[in-house]
Amino acid sequence: MATDTNVNEVSGLPQISTLRLSPAERALGRMTKLSVSRDPDGPAQSDLAGDIFHSLYQADPRRADQTPPERGVNKTVLDWARSMQSWESTRANTVANLPVAATTAGLMWEMLSQEEALKEALKKQEEADEKARQAAAAEAAAQGFEAAGMTDEADRAAAQAEALREEAGQIADQAAAAIDDAQGDAMTNAAVASAVRKAGQAGKRLAKEMAGWGFGPGSDVRTDPKAALEFARRNSAKVRQIALLAGRLRGIALQSRRERVTHGPITAEAGLTRDLMHVFPSELALLRPDVPPALRAQKVAQFAEGGLVGWRLRGNAEKRGPFVAAVDVSGSMIGHREIIAKAIALGVAQAAKAEGRSYVLFTFGADNDPVSVVESAQGWQQHVEWAEHSRGGGTSFNRALDETMSRLARLGKHCKGADALFISDGEAVVAQDVAAKWRRFKQLTSTRLLYVPVARGYGSIEALADQVIPVAELDPKAGEGLARDVAGWMR
């Protein structure tokens, strides 16, 4: 969900809803804003956006017992959208996920409210709503006149209110007839189906981007309106590209790790485990958002109490230490090389974290350039800042090696057996004193160095590396293979 200075906002709280909303759900809607490209034509259209949002976000949205005539079109449109085949697959990504639900709802509302046949029905509904508001004002005036003893004025205001109510009802009937006609039109049905499907696809893309940052269930970005809005503000095109690719590369790296041959005697048996990496897929499937709430709650309780059924590992295996990745952000890396390099570093780092390894990611340029650093214990804001950071200028492997040693030295004994990844397209010399310092550090800590030269390599850093994986050009296809190779090398 990219930020845009021309984007308008619609409240996630419908004033007159076709749903039954609890006080907590109303408070959430009040704090949630849907980004749209145009303002609603009136309160009724705004309420439709809010109803769509709550229908997508709530695990079990409940319909109101009665719907006012001036919201009849909203109810029909919402029921119509919910009847589409792709509705439930769309909700699989939106339930309990504020950024995805808000993005999906805003886009769905825009497409539905701009469909020609629906526009006429919505316009009539807006007219009926305006007449109903005028009638309510006249009724309030009549009560005021009555209390003041102004009988004639009270009678006139009451008569006006009655006439306006009747007129509102007639227009609401016209709106209902228009939406009924629209439902019988094949082209309009196709447009509604397309709106649900396309909005769902946009939500799915955003869910994948969020997964690239590790925003799983329980993340504040998924449930806290303030965090969700902040994420939306920071989610630039560059950040989205890095996150989307990182999520894919994380999956590739994890699969590569699963397929590795583990060092040491390891056997496995079925049993209860809290390690989600080892839970059987059939058990994990029952934690999905589209599973009935009661069944999902039961599985969550089982996980909290003793774990879910999966493989339990026995024996002792050699376990590597933290993972460090250094990404060159010199001038020649800026652009798609930088995006893919950062995505590889982030994706592999998250795969390492899934196995209990901490990580440090940093960017480097010339000797005096500041570095941007993020660690596994830090939050998503720091990760986004790291992704956004670009520098330009030269390349210094001296700076990169010094930064690696400095960061690992702070971990003390926990830095043993670290793996360091360098990705660069620069040509730079490693000073003899820095090279000697690195060799001593490596001997003390058993840290291994993997160097990935993009388009070219350079002898002095290659001589220090335990492994060199050259790539002619760093593109998404090369990135997938590189993520697999890096994860396999880290075993």
PDB file of C-alpha atoms in Angstrom, residues 80-365:
ATOM      1  CA  TRP A  80     -23.527  -9.684  -3.824  1.00  0.00           C
ATOM      2  CA  ALA A  81     -19.769  -9.387  -3.356  1.00  0.00           C
ATOM      3  CA  ARG A  82     -19.814 -12.037  -0.612  1.00  0.00           C
ATOM      4  CA  SER A  83     -21.563 -14.469  -2.973  1.00  0.00           C
ATOM      5  CA  MET A  84     -18.656 -14.386  -5.428  1.00  0.00           C
ATOM      6  CA  GLN A  85     -16.430 -17.448  -5.685  1.00  0.00           C
ATOM      7  CA  SER A  86     -13.263 -15.496  -4.918  1.00  0.00           C
ATOM      8  CA  TRP A  87     -14.640 -13.855  -1.739  1.00  0.00           C
ATOM      9  CA  GLU A  88     -13.358 -16.455   0.703  1.00  0.00           C
ATOM     10  CA  SER A  89      -9.939 -16.706  -0.958  1.00  0.00           C
ATOM     11  CA  THR A  90      -9.737 -12.917  -0.664  1.00  0.00           C
ATOM     12  CA  ARG A  91     -10.590 -13.101   3.051  1.00  0.00           C
ATOM     13  CA  ALA A  92      -7.836 -15.663   3.601  1.00  0.00           C
ATOM     14  CA  ASN A  93      -5.373 -12.747   3.436  1.00  0.00           C
ATOM     15  CA  THR A  94      -7.488 -10.000   5.047  1.00  0.00           C
ATOM     16  CA  VAL A  95      -8.848 -11.511   8.266  1.00  0.00           C
ATOM     17  CA  ALA A  96      -7.050  -9.988  11.280  1.00  0.00           C
ATOM     18  CA  ASN A  97      -4.635  -8.135   8.976  1.00  0.00           C
ATOM     19  CA  LEU A  98      -5.312  -4.402   9.028  1.00  0.00           C
ATOM     20  CA  PRO A  99      -3.082  -3.185   6.147  1.00  0.00           C
ATOM     21  CA  VAL A 100      -4.288  -5.943   3.817  1.00  0.00           C
ATOM     22  CA  ALA A 101      -7.957  -5.567   4.799  1.00  0.00           C
ATOM     23  CA  ALA A 102      -7.825  -1.775   4.420  1.00  0.00           C
ATOM     24  CA  THR A 103      -6.058  -1.952   1.054  1.00  0.00           C
ATOM     25  CA  THR A 104      -8.384  -4.636  -0.278  1.00  0.00           C
ATOM     26  CA  ALA A 105     -11.507  -2.857   0.975  1.00  0.00           C
ATOM     27  CA  GLY A 106     -10.474   0.492  -0.479  1.00  0.00           C
ATOM     28  CA  LEU A 107      -9.761  -0.985  -3.908  1.00  0.00           C
ATOM     29  CA  MET A 108     -12.921  -3.115  -3.913  1.00  0.00           C
ATOM     30  CA  TRP A 109     -15.035  -0.108  -2.949  1.00  0.00           C
ATOM     31  CA  GLU A 110     -13.525   2.014  -5.729  1.00  0.00           C
ATOM     32  CA  MET A 111     -14.232  -0.576  -8.413  1.00  0.00           C
ATOM     33  CA  LEU A 112     -17.748  -1.339  -7.192  1.00  0.00           C
ATOM     34  CA  SER A 113     -18.790   2.298  -6.749  1.00  0.00           C
ATOM     35  CA  GLN A 114     -17.533   3.190 -10.245  1.00  0.00           C
ATOM     36  CA  GLU A 115     -19.422   0.402 -12.065  1.00  0.00           C
ATOM     37  CA  GLU A 116     -22.065   2.143 -14.190  1.00  0.00           C
ATOM     38  CA  ALA A 117     -25.110   0.102 -13.150  1.00  0.00           C
ATOM     39  CA  LEU A 118     -24.147   0.266  -9.489  1.00  0.00           C
ATOM     40  CA  LYS A 119     -23.465   4.007  -9.691  1.00  0.00           C
ATOM     41  CA  GLU A 120     -27.117   4.677 -10.497  1.00  0.00           C
ATOM     42  CA  ALA A 121     -28.358   2.600  -7.565  1.00  0.00           C
ATOM     43  CA  LEU A 122     -25.812   4.186  -5.221  1.00  0.00           C
ATOM     44  CA  LYS A 123     -26.801   7.656  -6.430  1.00  0.00           C
ATOM     45  CA  LYS A 124     -30.456   6.950  -5.659  1.00  0.00           C
ATOM     46  CA  GLN A 125     -29.484   5.589  -2.255  1.00  0.00           C
ATOM     47  CA  GLU A 126     -27.564   8.793  -1.552  1.00  0.00           C
ATOM     48  CA  GLU A 127     -30.662  10.836  -2.469  1.00  0.00           C
ATOM     49  CA  ALA A 128     -32.810   8.723  -0.157  1.00  0.00           C
ATOM     50  CA  ASP A 129     -30.275   9.185   2.615  1.00  0.00           C
ATOM     51  CA  GLU A 130     -30.324  12.972   2.154  1.00  0.00           C
ATOM     52  CA  LYS A 131     -34.131  13.030   2.361  1.00  0.00           C
ATOM     53  CA  ALA A 132     -33.994  10.857   5.490  1.00  0.00           C
ATOM     54  CA  ARG A 133     -31.554  13.296   7.098  1.00  0.00           C
ATOM     55  CA  GLN A 134     -33.825  16.225   6.198  1.00  0.00           C
ATOM     56  CA  ALA A 135     -36.792  14.356   7.697  1.00  0.00           C
ATOM     57  CA  ALA A 136     -34.858  13.734  10.905  1.00  0.00           C
ATOM     58  CA  ALA A 137     -34.013  17.448  11.116  1.00  0.00           C
ATOM     59  CA  ALA A 138     -37.661  18.379  10.599  1.00  0.00           C
ATOM     60  CA  GLU A 139     -38.746  15.911  13.277  1.00  0.00           C
ATOM     61  CA  ALA A 140     -36.246  17.403  15.713  1.00  0.00           C
ATOM     62  CA  ALA A 141     -37.589  20.897  14.907  1.00  0.00           C
ATOM     63  CA  ALA A 142     -41.153  19.714  15.475  1.00  0.00           C
ATOM     64  CA  GLN A 143     -40.225  18.400  18.906  1.00  0.00           C
ATOM     65  CA  GLY A 144     -38.529  21.677  19.743  1.00  0.00           C
ATOM     66  CA  PHE A 145     -41.538  23.729  18.652  1.00  0.00           C
ATOM     67  CA  GLU A 146     -43.833  21.424  20.605  1.00  0.00           C
ATOM     68  CA  ALA A 147     -41.777  21.868  23.760  1.00  0.00           C
ATOM     69  CA  ALA A 148     -41.891  25.656  23.279  1.00  0.00           C
ATOM     70  CA  GLY A 149     -45.674  25.642  22.926  1.00  0.00           C
ATOM     71  CA  MET A 150     -45.520  26.703  19.251  1.00  0.00           C
ATOM     72  CA  THR A 151     -48.245  24.323  18.094  1.00  0.00           C
ATOM     73  CA  ASP A 152     -48.718  25.620  14.553  1.00  0.00           C
ATOM     74  CA  GLU A 153     -44.981  25.546  13.804  1.00  0.00           C
ATOM     75  CA  ALA A 154     -44.735  22.066  15.322  1.00  0.00           C
ATOM     76  CA  ASP A 155     -47.561  20.797  13.109  1.00  0.00           C
ATOM     77  CA  ARG A 156     -45.973  22.277   9.975  1.00  0.00           C
ATOM     78  CA  ALA A 157     -42.576  20.772  10.827  1.00  0.00           C
ATOM     79  CA  ALA A 158     -44.150  17.372  11.554  1.00  0.00           C
ATOM     80  CA  ALA A 159     -46.020  17.454   8.239  1.00  0.00           C
ATOM     81  CA  GLN A 160     -42.816  18.367   6.429  1.00  0.00           C
ATOM     82  CA  ALA A 161     -41.002  15.504   8.176  1.00  0.00           C
ATOM     83  CA  GLU A 162     -43.721  13.053   7.149  1.00  0.00           C
ATOM     84  CA  ALA A 163     -43.554  14.203   3.531  1.00  0.00           C
ATOM     85  CA  LEU A 164     -39.779  13.897   3.503  1.00  0.00           C
ATOM     86  CA  ARG A 165     -39.988  10.402   5.013  1.00  0.00           C
ATOM     87  CA  GLU A 166     -42.416   9.361   2.327  1.00  0.00           C
ATOM     88  CA  GLU A 167     -40.213  10.828  -0.380  1.00  0.00           C
ATOM     89  CA  ALA A 168     -37.142   9.090   1.102  1.00  0.00           C
ATOM     90  CA  GLY A 169     -39.020   5.805   1.017  1.00  0.00           C
ATOM     91  CA  GLN A 170     -40.017   6.268  -2.616  1.00  0.00           C
ATOM     92  CA  ILE A 171     -36.433   7.050  -3.652  1.00  0.00           C
ATOM     93  CA  ALA A 172     -35.164   4.081  -1.606  1.00  0.00           C
ATOM     94  CA  ASP A 173     -37.612   1.880  -3.532  1.00  0.00           C
ATOM     95  CA  GLN A 174     -36.206   3.261  -6.798  1.00  0.00           C
ATOM     96  CA  ALA A 175     -32.690   2.469  -5.566  1.00  0.00           C
ATOM     97  CA  ALA A 176     -33.745  -1.073  -4.665  1.00  0.00           C
ATOM     98  CA  ALA A 177     -35.286  -1.541  -8.111  1.00  0.00           C
ATOM     99  CA  ALA A 178     -32.099  -0.257  -9.758  1.00  0.00           C
ATOM    100  CA  ILE A 179     -29.870  -2.657  -7.820  1.00  0.00           C
ATOM    101  CA  ASP A 180     -32.277  -5.538  -8.559  1.00  0.00           C
ATOM    102  CA  ASP A 181     -32.024  -4.748 -12.276  1.00  0.00           C
ATOM    103  CA  ALA A 182     -28.236  -4.619 -12.004  1.00  0.00           C
ATOM    104  CA  GLN A 183     -28.148  -8.067 -10.428  1.00  0.00           C
ATOM    105  CA  GLY A 184     -29.920  -9.463 -13.458  1.00  0.00           C
ATOM    106  CA  ASP A 185     -27.307  -8.055 -15.846  1.00  0.00           C
ATOM    107  CA  ALA A 186     -24.506 -10.452 -16.854  1.00  0.00           C
ATOM    108  CA  MET A 187     -22.016  -7.644 -17.477  1.00  0.00           C
ATOM    109  CA  THR A 188     -22.583  -6.134 -14.042  1.00  0.00           C
ATOM    110  CA  ASN A 189     -22.237  -9.538 -12.411  1.00  0.00           C
ATOM    111  CA  ALA A 190     -18.911  -9.946 -14.202  1.00  0.00           C
ATOM    112  CA  ALA A 191     -17.826  -6.491 -12.995  1.00  0.00           C
ATOM    113  CA  VAL A 192     -18.633  -7.339  -9.360  1.00  0.00           C
ATOM    114  CA  ALA A 193     -16.773 -10.636  -9.659  1.00  0.00           C
ATOM    115  CA  SER A 194     -13.809  -8.797 -11.190  1.00  0.00           C
ATOM    116  CA  ALA A 195     -13.787  -6.211  -8.394  1.00  0.00           C
ATOM    117  CA  VAL A 196     -13.657  -8.925  -5.718  1.00  0.00           C
ATOM    118  CA  ARG A 197     -10.982 -10.875  -7.569  1.00  0.00           C
ATOM    119  CA  LYS A 198      -8.717  -7.919  -8.416  1.00  0.00           C
ATOM    120  CA  ALA A 199      -8.964  -6.443  -4.931  1.00  0.00           C
ATOM    121  CA  GLY A 200      -8.124  -9.872  -3.534  1.00  0.00           C
ATOM    122  CA  GLN A 201      -5.075 -10.127  -5.779  1.00  0.00           C
ATOM    123  CA  ALA A 202      -3.842  -6.736  -4.554  1.00  0.00           C
ATOM    124  CA  GLY A 203      -4.346  -7.878  -0.974  1.00  0.00           C
ATOM    125  CA  LYS A 204      -2.474 -11.081  -1.649  1.00  0.00           C
ATOM    126  CA  ARG A 205       0.486  -9.121  -3.035  1.00  0.00           C
ATOM    127  CA  LEU A 206       0.561  -6.920   0.061  1.00  0.00           C
ATOM    128  CA  ALA A 207       0.333  -9.989   2.314  1.00  0.00           C
ATOM    129  CA  LYS A 208       3.376 -11.410   0.524  1.00  0.00           C
ATOM    130  CA  GLU A 209       5.243  -8.130   1.003  1.00  0.00           C
ATOM    131  CA  MET A 210       4.419  -8.200   4.706  1.00  0.00           C
ATOM    132  CA  ALA A 211       5.590 -11.801   4.926  1.00  0.00           C
ATOM    133  CA  GLY A 212       8.898 -10.612   3.466  1.00  0.00           C
ATOM    134  CA  TRP A 213       9.329  -8.502   6.613  1.00  0.00           C
ATOM    135  CA  GLY A 214       8.265 -11.365   8.861  1.00  0.00           C
ATOM    136  CA  PHE A 215       4.871  -9.861   9.742  1.00  0.00           C
ATOM    137  CA  GLY A 216       3.140 -13.049  10.806  1.00  0.00           C
ATOM    138  CA  PRO A 217       0.128 -13.511  13.100  1.00  0.00           C
ATOM    139  CA  GLY A 218       0.455 -11.415  16.247  1.00  0.00           C
ATOM    140  CA  SER A 219       2.512  -8.665  14.601  1.00  0.00           C
ATOM    141  CA  ASP A 220       1.469  -5.181  15.692  1.00  0.00           C
ATOM    142  CA  VAL A 221       1.410  -4.116  12.032  1.00  0.00           C
ATOM    143  CA  ARG A 222      -1.446  -6.571  11.462  1.00  0.00           C
ATOM    144  CA  THR A 223      -3.570  -5.522  14.433  1.00  0.00           C
ATOM    145  CA  ASP A 224      -2.603  -2.019  15.612  1.00  0.00           C
ATOM    146  CA  PRO A 225      -4.106   0.840  13.529  1.00  0.00           C
ATOM    147  CA  LYS A 226      -1.229   3.197  14.330  1.00  0.00           C
ATOM    148  CA  ALA A 227       1.404   0.650  13.311  1.00  0.00           C
ATOM    149  CA  ALA A 228      -0.595  -0.285  10.213  1.00  0.00           C
ATOM    150  CA  LEU A 229      -0.854   3.353   9.110  1.00  0.00           C
ATOM    151  CA  GLU A 230       2.855   3.900   9.754  1.00  0.00           C
ATOM    152  CA  PHE A 231       3.681   0.829   7.685  1.00  0.00           C
ATOM    153  CA  ALA A 232       1.452   2.095   4.872  1.00  0.00           C
ATOM    154  CA  ARG A 233       3.256   5.449   4.954  1.00  0.00           C
ATOM    155  CA  ARG A 234       6.680   3.801   4.805  1.00  0.00           C
ATOM    156  CA  ASN A 235       5.812   1.137   2.247  1.00  0.00           C
ATOM    157  CA  SER A 236       7.468   2.754  -0.775  1.00  0.00           C
ATOM    158  CA  ALA A 237       7.897   1.073  -4.150  1.00  0.00           C
ATOM    159  CA  LYS A 238      11.501   0.164  -3.335  1.00  0.00           C
ATOM    160  CA  VAL A 239      10.572  -1.283   0.071  1.00  0.00           C
ATOM    161  CA  ARG A 240       7.753  -3.314  -1.520  1.00  0.00           C
ATOM    162  CA  GLN A 241      10.085  -4.795  -4.116  1.00  0.00           C
ATOM    163  CA  ILE A 242      12.651  -5.813  -1.507  1.00  0.00           C
ATOM    164  CA  ALA A 243      10.043  -7.324   0.803  1.00  0.00           C
ATOM    165  CA  LEU A 244       8.211  -9.215  -1.942  1.00  0.00           C
ATOM    166  CA  LEU A 245      11.408 -10.752  -3.286  1.00  0.00           C
ATOM    167  CA  ALA A 246      12.792 -11.396   0.208  1.00  0.00           C
ATOM    168  CA  GLY A 247       9.713 -13.426   1.084  1.00  0.00           C
ATOM    169  CA  ARG A 248      10.177 -15.605  -2.002  1.00  0.00           C
ATOM    170  CA  LEU A 249      13.895 -16.030  -1.356  1.00  0.00           C
ATOM    171  CA  ARG A 250      13.199 -16.860   2.299  1.00  0.00           C
ATOM    172  CA  GLY A 251      11.028 -19.762   1.136  1.00  0.00           C
ATOM    173  CA  ILE A 252      13.740 -20.968  -1.236  1.00  0.00           C
ATOM    174  CA  ALA A 253      16.374 -20.714   1.491  1.00  0.00           C
ATOM    175  CA  LEU A 254      14.214 -22.590   3.991  1.00  0.00           C
ATOM    176  CA  GLN A 255      13.554 -25.352   1.482  1.00  0.00           C
ATOM    177  CA  SER A 256      17.266 -25.615   0.777  1.00  0.00           C
ATOM    178  CA  ARG A 257      17.941 -25.878   4.506  1.00  0.00           C
ATOM    179  CA  ARG A 258      15.334 -28.616   4.904  1.00  0.00           C
ATOM    180  CA  GLU A 259      16.961 -30.607   2.136  1.00  0.00           C
ATOM    181  CA  ARG A 260      20.453 -30.344   3.577  1.00  0.00           C
ATOM    182  CA  VAL A 261      22.357 -33.221   5.139  1.00  0.00           C
ATOM    183  CA  THR A 262      22.706 -32.292   8.823  1.00  0.00           C
ATOM    184  CA  HIS A 263      26.036 -32.751  10.556  1.00  0.00           C
ATOM    185  CA  GLY A 264      25.849 -35.070  13.546  1.00  0.00           C
ATOM    186  CA  PRO A 265      23.583 -37.966  14.519  1.00  0.00           C
ATOM    187  CA  ILE A 266      19.950 -36.805  14.223  1.00  0.00           C
ATOM    188  CA  THR A 267      16.901 -39.020  14.325  1.00  0.00           C
ATOM    189  CA  ALA A 268      13.274 -37.979  14.374  1.00  0.00           C
ATOM    190  CA  GLU A 269      10.020 -39.253  15.802  1.00  0.00           C
ATOM    191  CA  ALA A 270       6.417 -38.062  15.712  1.00  0.00           C
ATOM    192  CA  GLY A 271       5.218 -36.169  18.767  1.00  0.00           C
ATOM    193  CA  LEU A 272       4.181 -32.785  20.110  1.00  0.00           C
ATOM    194  CA  THR A 273       6.412 -29.851  19.198  1.00  0.00           C
ATOM    195  CA  ARG A 274       6.244 -26.059  19.436  1.00  0.00           C
ATOM    196  CA  ASP A 275       8.724 -25.671  16.564  1.00  0.00           C
ATOM    197  CA  LEU A 276       6.526 -24.584  13.640  1.00  0.00           C
ATOM    198  CA  MET A 277       9.266 -25.655  11.232  1.00  0.00           C
ATOM    199  CA  HIS A 278       8.627 -29.268  12.300  1.00  0.00           C
ATOM    200  CA  VAL A 279       4.825 -29.259  12.702  1.00  0.00           C
ATOM    201  CA  PHE A 280       2.962 -31.463  10.213  1.00  0.00           C
ATOM    202  CA  PRO A 281       1.356 -29.449   7.348  1.00  0.00           C
ATOM    203  CA  SER A 282      -2.082 -30.852   8.214  1.00  0.00           C
ATOM    204  CA  GLU A 283      -1.767 -29.282  11.667  1.00  0.00           C
ATOM    205  CA  LEU A 284      -0.482 -25.949  10.352  1.00  0.00           C
ATOM    206  CA  ALA A 285      -3.417 -25.776   7.940  1.00  0.00           C
ATOM    207  CA  LEU A 286      -5.795 -25.529  10.913  1.00  0.00           C
ATOM    208  CA  LEU A 287      -4.167 -22.254  11.987  1.00  0.00           C
ATOM    209  CA  ARG A 288      -5.083 -20.465   8.741  1.00  0.00           C
ATOM    210  CA  PRO A 289      -7.411 -17.410   8.973  1.00  0.00           C
ATOM    211  CA  ASP A 290     -10.090 -19.082   6.810  1.00  0.00           C
ATOM    212  CA  VAL A 291     -10.503 -21.995   9.233  1.00  0.00           C
ATOM    213  CA  PRO A 292     -13.676 -21.806  11.400  1.00  0.00           C
ATOM    214  CA  PRO A 293     -12.811 -19.657  14.460  1.00  0.00           C
ATOM    215  CA  ALA A 294     -13.730 -22.327  17.033  1.00  0.00           C
ATOM    216  CA  LEU A 295     -11.481 -24.935  15.400  1.00  0.00           C
ATOM    217  CA  ARG A 296      -8.619 -22.473  14.961  1.00  0.00           C
ATOM    218  CA  ALA A 297      -8.923 -21.365  18.600  1.00  0.00           C
ATOM    219  CA  GLN A 298      -8.750 -25.001  19.702  1.00  0.00           C
ATOM    220  CA  LYS A 299      -5.519 -25.525  17.746  1.00  0.00           C
ATOM    221  CA  VAL A 300      -3.993 -22.342  19.141  1.00  0.00           C
ATOM    222  CA  ALA A 301      -4.818 -23.541  22.653  1.00  0.00           C
ATOM    223  CA  GLN A 302      -3.220 -26.930  21.914  1.00  0.00           C
ATOM    224  CA  PHE A 303      -0.093 -25.227  20.609  1.00  0.00           C
ATOM    225  CA  ALA A 304       0.147 -23.046  23.737  1.00  0.00           C
ATOM    226  CA  GLU A 305      -0.479 -25.957  26.099  1.00  0.00           C
ATOM    227  CA  GLY A 306       1.818 -28.643  24.734  1.00  0.00           C
ATOM    228  CA  GLY A 307       2.493 -28.124  21.040  1.00  0.00           C
ATOM    229  CA  LEU A 308       1.116 -29.590  17.823  1.00  0.00           C
ATOM    230  CA  VAL A 309       1.840 -32.929  16.200  1.00  0.00           C
ATOM    231  CA  GLY A 310       5.031 -32.989  14.135  1.00  0.00           C
ATOM    232  CA  TRP A 311       8.572 -34.316  14.033  1.00  0.00           C
ATOM    233  CA  ARG A 312      10.697 -34.120  17.175  1.00  0.00           C
ATOM    234  CA  LEU A 313      14.428 -34.157  16.599  1.00  0.00           C
ATOM    235  CA  ARG A 314      16.792 -36.086  18.851  1.00  0.00           C
ATOM    236  CA  GLY A 315      20.536 -36.107  19.147  1.00  0.00           C
ATOM    237  CA  ASN A 316      23.097 -33.333  18.836  1.00  0.00           C
ATOM    238  CA  ALA A 317      23.803 -31.504  15.611  1.00  0.00           C
ATOM    239  CA  GLU A 318      26.425 -28.934  14.876  1.00  0.00           C
ATOM    240  CA  LYS A 319      24.836 -25.514  14.975  1.00  0.00           C
ATOM    241  CA  ARG A 320      26.328 -22.461  13.346  1.00  0.00           C
ATOM    242  CA  GLY A 321      26.421 -19.065  15.023  1.00  0.00           C
ATOM    243  CA  PRO A 322      24.926 -15.774  13.812  1.00  0.00           C
ATOM    244  CA  PHE A 323      24.557 -14.734  10.200  1.00  0.00           C
ATOM    245  CA  VAL A 324      26.054 -11.459   8.938  1.00  0.00           C
ATOM    246  CA  ALA A 325      25.332  -9.944   5.531  1.00  0.00           C
ATOM    247  CA  ALA A 326      27.130  -6.953   4.022  1.00  0.00           C
ATOM    248  CA  VAL A 327      25.498  -5.344   0.975  1.00  0.00           C
ATOM    249  CA  ASP A 328      27.426  -2.920  -1.215  1.00  0.00           C
ATOM    250  CA  VAL A 329      25.409   0.271  -1.840  1.00  0.00           C
ATOM    251  CA  SER A 330      28.003   2.106  -3.930  1.00  0.00           C
ATOM    252  CA  GLY A 331      26.855   4.036  -6.979  1.00  0.00           C
ATOM    253  CA  SER A 332      27.019   1.129  -9.410  1.00  0.00           C
ATOM    254  CA  MET A 333      24.820  -1.041  -7.169  1.00  0.00           C
ATOM    255  CA  ILE A 334      21.981   1.479  -6.903  1.00  0.00           C
ATOM    256  CA  GLY A 335      18.849   0.211  -8.633  1.00  0.00           C
ATOM    257  CA  HIS A 336      17.815  -3.370  -9.245  1.00  0.00           C
ATOM    258  CA  ARG A 337      21.162  -4.797  -8.047  1.00  0.00           C
ATOM    259  CA  GLU A 338      20.751  -3.162  -4.647  1.00  0.00           C
ATOM    260  CA  ILE A 339      17.123  -4.299  -4.344  1.00  0.00           C
ATOM    261  CA  ILE A 340      17.929  -7.924  -5.170  1.00  0.00           C
ATOM    262  CA  ALA A 341      21.058  -7.978  -2.987  1.00  0.00           C
ATOM    263  CA  LYS A 342      19.113  -6.663   0.011  1.00  0.00           C
ATOM    264  CA  ALA A 343      16.293  -9.124  -0.655  1.00  0.00           C
ATOM    265  CA  ILE A 344      18.775 -12.024  -0.682  1.00  0.00           C
ATOM    266  CA  ALA A 345      20.355 -10.848   2.568  1.00  0.00           C
ATOM    267  CA  LEU A 346      16.971 -10.394   4.250  1.00  0.00           C
ATOM    268  CA  GLY A 347      15.486 -13.652   2.929  1.00  0.00           C
ATOM    269  CA  VAL A 348      18.455 -15.794   3.971  1.00  0.00           C
ATOM    270  CA  ALA A 349      18.647 -13.969   7.325  1.00  0.00           C
ATOM    271  CA  GLN A 350      15.020 -14.819   8.078  1.00  0.00           C
ATOM    272  CA  ALA A 351      15.648 -18.450   7.139  1.00  0.00           C
ATOM    273  CA  ALA A 352      18.572 -18.463   9.582  1.00  0.00           C
ATOM    274  CA  LYS A 353      16.397 -16.867  12.267  1.00  0.00           C
ATOM    275  CA  ALA A 354      13.799 -19.617  11.798  1.00  0.00           C
ATOM    276  CA  GLU A 355      16.491 -22.051  12.931  1.00  0.00           C
ATOM    277  CA  GLY A 356      17.358 -20.026  16.017  1.00  0.00           C
ATOM    278  CA  ARG A 357      20.255 -18.011  14.575  1.00  0.00           C
ATOM    279  CA  SER A 358      20.484 -14.250  15.091  1.00  0.00           C
ATOM    280  CA  TYR A 359      21.543 -11.977  12.251  1.00  0.00           C
ATOM    281  CA  VAL A 360      23.132  -8.621  11.483  1.00  0.00           C
ATOM    282  CA  LEU A 361      22.617  -6.911   8.120  1.00  0.00           C
ATOM    283  CA  PHE A 362      24.517  -3.822   7.060  1.00  0.00           C
ATOM    284  CA  THR A 363      25.268  -1.755   3.993  1.00  0.00           C
ATOM    285  CA  PHE A 364      28.686  -0.401   3.107  1.00  0.00           C
ATOM    286  CA  GLY A 365      30.283   1.992   0.662  1.00  0.00           C
TER     287      GLY A 365
END
